Amino acid sequence: MNLWRAALARTRELVERALGRRVAGGARLSDWEEALILADVAPALAGEICARLPPQTGVGEVAAVLESLLAPPPVRPQAGQPRVVMLVGANGSGKTTSCAKLARRSAAEGRRPLLCAADTFRAAGSEQLRLWAERLGCEVVAGAPGADPAAVAFDALEAAIRRGADDLFIDTAGRMHTREPLMRELDKIRRALAKRRESAPDEVWVVLDAALGRNAVAQARSFGAVVPLTGAIVTKLDGSARGGFVFSLARDLRLPVVYAGLGEGPDDLVPFDPRRFVDGLLAPEDSDAQSRG
């Protein structure tokens, strides 16, 4: 079983339960609508999806419509070296681990990553990133507890430019999207980076815990109101039965998913693949989705 199918098993079980059987030949639209809602596709969106389908619909037809909603992340021009990626999100979403796994991917591609521990509120946050950096053989810039996160990020970009790093991954402190002062601090970090290099940050990715389902969409909307988001990382898909919320990110927020966490391993943060996601969400082993290429 591939990683995508394994990670989405719990969500797929809900879909299959609603349909009552594994259908290659077809099921009623009302059954499909119920199945999509159980997978945490927003009810209004589930209705819109079903309105695009014939009355008796098979897995492959539904999969094709769902995949059409999930455009791959756009290729964004990089304005200068290093590429600066700022990670934001709520407490416990998996930002620090994602930051480290991104650095691991960067190094595996022959690039030189630098990590920035801009979470100066939790000593454990900086320490966790330091431990990851030691395992990866990667350098890290960290501030003292209580230091200004914006100043730490500025210094990290300065260091990345000076040391010839290819990628700078900035781990910010987790914060609830309802805490306005802490949310405003993210914009301060962004503006500090732009002072050192006008185009920085190149990417701002919100890290979302898949277990939150549609609540993660509200989180992303709140973070996007403070800092311009360019993508989302969805973590812990393997532990969630609510993977359908990803379609609302694309449809309601026009926010592409750039990476997905499919497990606990160091290499289980993978580039998001719309087709593999949809097939893992819907397709039984013997479904006609296998013929989609």
XYZ file of N, CA, C and O in Angstrom, residues 122-273:
608
model
N 9.086 29.886 23.769
C 9.287 28.572 24.366
C 10.749 28.177 24.196
O 11.233 28.002 23.082
N 11.440 28.011 25.319
C 12.824 27.542 25.239
C 12.869 26.170 24.580
O 13.786 25.846 23.821
N 11.823 25.371 24.826
C 11.768 24.027 24.250
C 11.662 24.076 22.737
O 12.150 23.179 22.046
N 11.014 25.125 22.207
C 10.877 25.246 20.770
C 12.227 25.413 20.096
O 12.543 24.718 19.126
N 13.056 26.318 20.620
C 14.390 26.522 20.063
C 15.252 25.286 20.245
O 16.007 24.893 19.348
N 15.126 24.647 21.407
C 15.936 23.467 21.684
C 15.578 22.323 20.746
O 16.453 21.594 20.267
N 14.276 22.166 20.470
C 13.835 21.114 19.556
C 14.426 21.325 18.171
O 14.898 20.378 17.523
N 14.446 22.575 17.706
C 15.001 22.855 16.383
C 16.513 22.655 16.380
O 17.092 22.179 15.392
N 17.169 22.996 17.493
C 18.620 22.766 17.591
C 18.944 21.273 17.474
O 19.909 20.872 16.814
N 18.141 20.440 18.146
C 18.365 18.995 18.095
C 18.193 18.466 16.677
O 18.971 17.631 16.207
N 17.149 18.965 15.989
C 16.954 18.576 14.599
C 18.159 19.001 13.759
O 18.629 18.250 12.902
N 18.642 20.217 13.992
C 19.765 20.733 13.205
C 21.007 19.861 13.402
O 21.746 19.588 12.442
N 21.221 19.396 14.630
C 22.367 18.521 14.898
C 22.237 17.216 14.126
O 23.209 16.718 13.537
N 21.029 16.646 14.113
C 20.815 15.389 13.382
C 21.040 15.569 11.892
O 21.545 14.679 11.203
N 20.638 16.731 11.381
C 20.724 16.985 9.946
C 22.094 17.483 9.516
O 22.387 17.530 8.322
N 22.931 17.872 10.488
C 24.188 18.517 10.150
C 23.964 19.878 9.529
O 24.675 20.301 8.613
N 22.941 20.567 10.046
C 22.502 21.844 9.473
C 22.716 22.954 10.504
O 22.559 22.740 11.710
N 23.045 24.137 10.024
C 23.226 25.267 10.933
C 21.877 25.845 11.336
O 20.884 25.730 10.607
N 21.844 26.485 12.505
C 20.614 27.093 12.995
C 20.947 28.429 13.642
O 21.988 28.583 14.296
N 20.088 29.417 13.439
C 20.180 30.711 14.122
C 19.019 30.790 15.084
O 17.861 30.605 14.697
N 19.329 31.030 16.355
C 18.289 31.064 17.385
C 18.508 32.269 18.289
O 19.645 32.685 18.531
N 17.401 32.809 18.789
C 17.487 33.929 19.705
C 17.386 33.467 21.150
O 16.938 32.348 21.427
N 17.804 34.312 22.046
C 17.675 34.005 23.472
C 16.200 34.040 23.858
O 15.393 34.714 23.205
N 15.822 33.318 24.917
C 14.430 33.362 25.374
C 13.979 34.799 25.632
O 14.689 35.582 26.268
N 12.844 35.165 25.080
C 12.317 36.503 25.261
C 12.813 37.519 24.259
O 12.376 38.673 24.277
N 13.715 37.109 23.361
C 14.230 38.039 22.351
C 13.131 38.392 21.352
O 12.117 37.700 21.227
N 13.349 39.480 20.641
C 12.384 39.925 19.629
C 12.441 38.963 18.442
O 13.479 38.873 17.764
N 11.356 38.232 18.141
C 11.378 37.271 17.022
C 11.709 37.929 15.686
O 12.362 37.309 14.840
N 11.257 39.155 15.487
C 11.539 39.841 14.227
C 13.040 40.083 14.067
O 13.593 39.941 12.966
N 13.703 40.432 15.162
C 15.151 40.651 15.116
C 15.889 39.349 14.849
O 16.877 39.320 14.104
N 15.402 38.257 15.424
C 16.020 36.946 15.198
C 15.897 36.566 13.725
O 16.851 36.095 13.109
N 14.714 36.774 13.142
C 14.512 36.449 11.733
C 15.401 37.308 10.833
O 15.974 36.811 9.855
N 15.525 38.596 11.156
C 16.401 39.497 10.394
C 17.831 38.985 10.437
O 18.520 38.918 9.411
N 18.303 38.632 11.652
C 19.675 38.137 11.803
C 19.874 36.828 11.039
O 20.954 36.579 10.486
N 18.845 35.988 11.030
C 18.956 34.715 10.319
C 19.090 34.945 8.818
O 19.881 34.264 8.145
N 18.342 35.883 8.269
C 18.457 36.174 6.846
C 19.827 36.767 6.534
O 20.445 36.429 5.517
N 20.300 37.631 7.408
C 21.651 38.183 7.247
C 22.680 37.054 7.216
O 23.582 37.025 6.362
N 22.543 36.102 8.145
C 23.478 34.973 8.207
C 23.361 34.091 6.973
O 24.361 33.604 6.438
N 22.121 33.870 6.510
C 21.916 33.019 5.338
C 22.582 33.626 4.101
O 23.200 32.917 3.296
N 22.475 34.928 3.946
C 23.098 35.609 2.807
C 24.616 35.537 2.929
O 25.332 35.222 1.966
N 25.107 35.794 4.118
C 26.554 35.824 4.346
C 27.182 34.439 4.160
O 28.308 34.317 3.633
N 26.451 33.390 4.586
C 27.009 32.028 4.529
C 26.715 31.310 3.221
O 27.133 30.174 3.021
N 25.973 31.945 2.332
C 25.680 31.331 1.047
C 24.665 30.206 1.117
O 24.724 29.258 0.323
N 23.710 30.300 2.032
C 22.664 29.279 2.133
C 21.725 29.374 0.942
O 21.514 30.451 0.372
N 21.176 28.232 0.565
C 20.202 28.210 -0.527
C 18.771 28.382 -0.029
O 17.931 28.943 -0.733
N 18.495 27.871 1.169
C 17.148 27.923 1.734
C 17.232 28.345 3.198
O 18.069 27.826 3.951
N 16.347 29.255 3.592
C 16.198 29.641 4.989
C 14.779 29.302 5.418
O 13.810 29.807 4.844
N 14.663 28.419 6.415
C 13.356 28.014 6.923
C 13.170 28.611 8.321
O 13.953 28.327 9.231
N 12.138 29.440 8.466
C 11.920 30.193 9.703
C 10.756 29.592 10.467
O 9.607 29.584 10.000
N 11.042 29.085 11.658
C 10.033 28.507 12.545
C 9.545 29.593 13.496
O 10.314 30.090 14.324
N 8.291 29.988 13.384
C 7.734 31.011 14.269
C 6.980 30.349 15.408
O 6.633 29.165 15.356
N 6.724 31.109 16.450
C 6.017 30.578 17.619
C 4.577 30.235 17.254
O 3.923 30.955 16.498
N 4.098 29.132 17.809
C 2.694 28.791 17.631
C 1.815 29.788 18.359
O 2.164 30.282 19.430
N 0.667 30.089 17.771
C -0.229 31.074 18.383
C -1.652 30.777 17.941
O -1.890 30.322 16.816
N -2.581 30.997 18.844
C -3.983 30.853 18.486
C -4.390 32.023 17.600
O -3.992 33.171 17.841
N -5.183 31.736 16.590
C -5.535 32.778 15.630
C -6.450 33.842 16.227
O -6.684 34.875 15.613
N -6.921 33.608 17.464
C -7.775 34.588 18.134
C -6.970 35.603 18.949
O -7.537 36.568 19.449
N -5.659 35.370 19.090
C -4.811 36.262 19.897
C -4.225 37.347 18.997
O -3.187 37.172 18.379
N -4.907 38.494 18.946
C -4.560 39.528 17.975
C -3.139 40.062 18.131
O -2.428 40.220 17.126
N -2.650 40.371 19.362
C -1.286 40.895 19.470
C -0.232 39.928 18.920
O 0.702 40.349 18.237
N -0.398 38.648 19.215
C 0.561 37.659 18.715
C 0.454 37.507 17.201
O 1.458 37.301 16.517
N -0.760 37.617 16.689
C -0.918 37.532 15.243
C -0.234 38.711 14.547
O 0.410 38.550 13.511
N -0.357 39.899 15.142
C 0.285 41.081 14.540
C 1.799 40.936 14.503
O 2.467 41.503 13.638
N 2.335 40.169 15.458
C 3.783 39.961 15.497
C 4.288 39.259 14.235
O 5.413 39.487 13.790
N 3.445 38.422 13.634
C 3.851 37.743 12.405
C 4.111 38.748 11.292
O 5.055 38.605 10.515
N 3.279 39.770 11.217
C 3.492 40.796 10.198
C 4.772 41.576 10.483
O 5.477 41.984 9.560
N 5.094 41.740 11.762
C 6.338 42.423 12.124
C 7.542 41.611 11.648
O 8.529 42.166 11.139
N 7.471 40.284 11.792
C 8.551 39.423 11.310
C 8.680 39.555 9.792
O 9.779 39.698 9.250
N 7.547 39.524 9.114
C 7.557 39.643 7.659
C 8.180 40.958 7.223
O 9.014 41.006 6.296
N 7.821 42.049 7.881
C 8.353 43.364 7.517
C 9.844 43.466 7.829
O 10.598 44.119 7.092
N 10.289 42.807 8.899
C 11.716 42.814 9.235
C 12.531 42.103 8.158
O 13.617 42.565 7.773
N 12.015 41.002 7.650
C 12.706 40.286 6.578
C 12.797 41.150 5.323
O 13.822 41.173 4.637
N 11.707 41.858 5.023
C 11.678 42.702 3.825
C 12.659 43.868 3.936
O 13.113 44.395 2.907
N 12.996 44.270 5.151
C 13.980 45.344 5.317
C 15.365 44.882 4.876
O 16.163 45.677 4.378
N 15.648 43.594 5.085
C 16.969 43.072 4.675
C 16.990 42.743 3.182
O 17.993 42.958 2.497
N 15.866 42.197 2.679
C 15.745 41.935 1.246
C 14.304 42.149 0.852
O 13.409 41.497 1.380
N 14.078 43.035 -0.060
C 12.721 43.506 -0.347
C 11.758 42.380 -0.690
O 10.576 42.427 -0.343
N 12.234 41.333 -1.347
C 11.351 40.259 -1.786
C 11.058 39.225 -0.694
O 10.226 38.338 -0.890
N 11.742 39.313 0.428
C 11.579 38.311 1.486
C 10.354 38.625 2.355
O 10.030 39.791 2.575
N 9.672 37.566 2.836
C 9.910 36.149 2.553
C 9.359 35.750 1.191
O 8.365 36.309 0.723
N 10.000 34.755 0.576
C 9.516 34.271 -0.715
C 8.227 33.480 -0.555
O 7.370 33.501 -1.440
N 8.119 32.739 0.538
C 6.945 31.924 0.810
C 6.524 32.098 2.269
O 7.390 32.202 3.157
N 5.215 32.125 2.494
C 4.660 32.061 3.855
C 3.660 30.912 3.847
O 2.613 30.988 3.200
N 4.007 29.835 4.534
C 3.179 28.631 4.546
C 2.552 28.436 5.918
O 3.250 28.465 6.946
N 1.246 28.269 5.933
C 0.553 27.986 7.179
C 0.531 26.470 7.377
O 0.238 25.713 6.453
N 0.865 26.042 8.584
C 0.906 24.621 8.912
C -0.398 24.271 9.620
O -0.743 24.867 10.646
N -1.124 23.299 9.072
C -2.462 22.951 9.555
C -2.518 21.479 9.960
O -2.081 20.603 9.199
N -3.068 21.219 11.128
C -3.249 19.860 11.625
C -4.496 19.264 10.980
O -5.608 19.777 11.153
N -4.328 18.169 10.243
C -5.456 17.564 9.533
C -6.562 17.108 10.472
O -7.721 16.999 10.051
N -6.240 16.848 11.731
C -7.258 16.392 12.680
C -8.326 17.455 12.923
O -9.434 17.137 13.371
N -8.028 18.718 12.605
C -8.997 19.796 12.820
C -10.088 19.811 11.750
O -11.131 20.446 11.935
N -9.863 19.159 10.618
C -10.855 19.173 9.559
C -11.169 20.589 9.108
O -10.274 21.416 8.932
N -12.462 20.865 8.952
C -12.861 22.177 8.423
C -12.480 23.339 9.337
O -12.391 24.484 8.884
N -12.233 23.066 10.620
C -11.763 24.138 11.507
C -10.396 24.662 11.064
O -10.043 25.805 11.341
N -9.632 23.825 10.385
C -8.332 24.273 9.884
C -8.492 25.347 8.815
O -7.628 26.217 8.663
N -9.603 25.315 8.086
C -9.848 26.342 7.069
C -10.028 27.703 7.740
O -9.507 28.727 7.266
N -10.753 27.726 8.852
C -10.938 28.985 9.605
C -9.595 29.491 10.126
O -9.327 30.702 10.110
N -8.752 28.580 10.592
C -7.417 28.986 11.046
C -6.639 29.627 9.907
O -6.031 30.690 10.064
N -6.632 28.967 8.757
C -5.883 29.490 7.615
C -6.405 30.865 7.207
O -5.622 31.772 6.891
N -7.708 31.036 7.224
C -8.294 32.329 6.869
C -7.814 33.423 7.831
O -7.483 34.540 7.392
N -7.746 33.117 9.117
C -7.312 34.106 10.107
C -5.843 34.462 9.935
O -5.466 35.636 10.014
N -5.009 33.472 9.684
C -3.585 33.770 9.469
C -3.395 34.556 8.172
O -2.571 35.471 8.105
N -4.176 34.211 7.154
C -4.062 34.918 5.886
C -4.499 36.367 5.962
O -4.099 37.183 5.122
N -5.312 36.711 6.949
C -5.735 38.095 7.120
C -4.618 38.956 7.707
O -4.671 40.184 7.642
N -3.588 38.298 8.269
C -2.493 39.025 8.910
C -1.248 39.045 8.034
O -0.571 40.066 7.899
N -0.924 37.902 7.457
C 0.237 37.808 6.562
C -0.218 37.138 5.264
O -1.006 36.204 5.297
N 0.280 37.589 4.118
C -0.121 36.981 2.845
C 0.410 35.551 2.760
O 1.628 35.336 2.753
N -0.491 34.581 2.714
C -0.089 33.177 2.638
C 0.117 32.776 1.178
O -0.649 33.165 0.307
N 1.128 31.957 0.944
C 1.366 31.439 -0.406
C 1.096 29.944 -0.504
O 1.104 29.383 -1.601
N 0.863 29.283 0.629
C 0.595 27.852 0.593
C 0.297 27.320 1.973
O 0.369 28.040 2.973
N -0.046 26.031 2.011
C -0.342 25.356 3.274
C 0.396 24.032 3.327
O 0.595 23.363 2.307
N 0.824 23.664 4.520
C 1.343 22.328 4.806
C 0.305 21.645 5.678
O -0.067 22.171 6.727
N -0.192 20.506 5.246
C -1.175 19.750 6.018
C -0.456 18.596 6.696
O 0.070 17.699 6.022
N -0.408 18.616 8.017
C 0.290 17.588 8.776
C -0.693 16.555 9.321
O -1.897 16.786 9.391
N -0.155 15.397 9.694
C -0.885 14.347 10.419
C -2.081 13.802 9.640
O -3.085 13.403 10.235
N -1.971 13.760 8.320
C -3.045 13.182 7.526
C -3.281 11.723 7.882
O -4.403 11.214 7.790
N -2.209 11.050 8.301
C -2.321 9.629 8.615
C -3.141 9.368 9.872
O -3.608 8.257 10.092
N -3.353 10.390 10.702
C -4.123 10.199 11.927
C -5.499 10.820 11.879
O -6.201 10.887 12.891
N -5.924 11.278 10.690
C -7.175 12.022 10.571
C -8.181 11.276 9.710
O -7.818 10.576 8.768
N -9.447 11.439 10.048
C -10.533 10.934 9.197
C -11.266 12.100 8.534
O -12.405 11.960 8.117
N -10.596 13.266 8.435
C -11.275 14.486 8.002
C -10.518 15.176 6.872
O -10.504 16.395 6.761
N -9.905 14.388 5.992
C -9.052 14.957 4.961
C -9.764 15.789 3.917
O -9.132 16.552 3.185
N -11.097 15.689 3.836
C -11.830 16.412 2.807
C -11.789 17.924 2.935
O -12.139 18.636 1.979
N -11.326 18.444 4.065
C -11.278 19.901 4.233
C -10.311 20.546 3.244
O -10.397 21.756 2.974
N -9.386 19.767 2.708
C -8.397 20.310 1.774
C -9.076 20.976 0.575
O -8.585 21.975 0.041
N -10.240 20.459 0.168
C -10.932 21.042 -0.982
C -11.438 22.447 -0.680
O -11.508 23.290 -1.564
N -11.793 22.706 0.578
C -12.232 24.045 0.951
C -11.068 25.024 0.961
O -11.240 26.216 0.680
N -9.874 24.567 1.298
C -8.698 25.441 1.210
C -8.538 25.948 -0.220
O -8.269 27.129 -0.447
N -8.711 25.042 -1.173
C -8.532 25.405 -2.580
C -9.674 26.269 -3.086
O -9.451 27.289 -3.751
N -10.901 25.889 -2.743
C -12.067 26.575 -3.313
C -12.366 27.888 -2.616
O -12.632 28.917 -3.238
N -12.320 27.911 -1.282
C -12.704 29.106 -0.534
C -11.562 30.098 -0.357
O -11.780 31.310 -0.362
N -10.335 29.597 -0.183
C -9.199 30.476 0.111
C -8.221 30.592 -1.048
O -7.280 31.393 -0.961
N -8.423 29.798 -2.110
C -7.467 29.767 -3.225
C -6.047 29.504 -2.700
O -5.070 30.094 -3.183
N -5.953 28.617 -1.714
C -4.676 28.351 -1.054
C -4.206 26.948 -1.436
O -4.834 25.957 -1.057
N -3.115 26.835 -2.163
C -2.639 25.506 -2.556
C -1.955 24.797 -1.380
O -1.293 25.428 -0.561
N -2.133 23.499 -1.313
C -1.368 22.692 -0.368
C -0.034 22.372 -1.024
O 0.000 21.879 -2.162
N 1.058 22.680 -0.343
C 2.384 22.475 -0.940
C 3.033 21.189 -0.449
O 3.762 20.525 -1.195
N 2.793 20.824 0.809
C 3.331 19.580 1.359
C 2.278 18.931 2.242
O 1.399 19.605 2.802
N 2.395 17.610 2.371
C 1.494 16.850 3.238
C 2.307 15.922 4.118
O 3.281 15.304 3.660
N 1.916 15.823 5.393
C 2.549 14.911 6.323
C 1.801 13.592 6.318
O 0.651 13.527 6.747
N 2.467 12.532 5.851
C 1.806 11.242 5.681
C 2.224 10.225 6.738
O 1.832 9.061 6.664
N 3.026 10.645 7.710
C 3.464 9.713 8.741
C 4.439 10.366 9.696
O 4.685 11.573 9.631
N 5.030 9.539 10.558
C 5.928 10.035 11.600
C 7.378 10.089 11.141
O 8.209 10.692 11.796
N 7.711 9.410 10.053
C 9.105 9.305 9.637
C 9.675 10.609 9.128
O 8.944 11.521 8.718
N 11.008 10.715 9.124
C 11.659 11.964 8.688
C 11.446 12.282 7.217
O 11.587 13.427 6.812
N 11.093 11.281 6.417
C 10.876 11.510 4.982
C 9.400 11.477 4.601
O 9.061 11.380 3.418
N 8.512 11.548 5.597
C 7.076 11.428 5.338
C 6.377 12.762 5.111
O 5.149 12.803 5.012
N 7.138 13.851 5.018
C 6.589 15.123 4.546
C 6.897 15.193 3.058
O 8.058 15.297 2.662
N 5.854 15.106 2.237
C 6.066 14.959 0.789
C 5.351 16.067 0.037
O 4.357 16.626 0.518
N 5.835 16.397 -1.164
C 5.114 17.378 -1.986
C 3.688 16.917 -2.239
O 3.441 15.731 -2.484
N 2.745 17.850 -2.156
C 1.343 17.497 -2.330
C 1.082 17.119 -3.782
O 1.482 17.817 -4.707
N 0.385 16.005 -3.963
C 0.056 15.495 -5.289
C -1.462 15.359 -5.379
O -2.039 14.460 -4.766
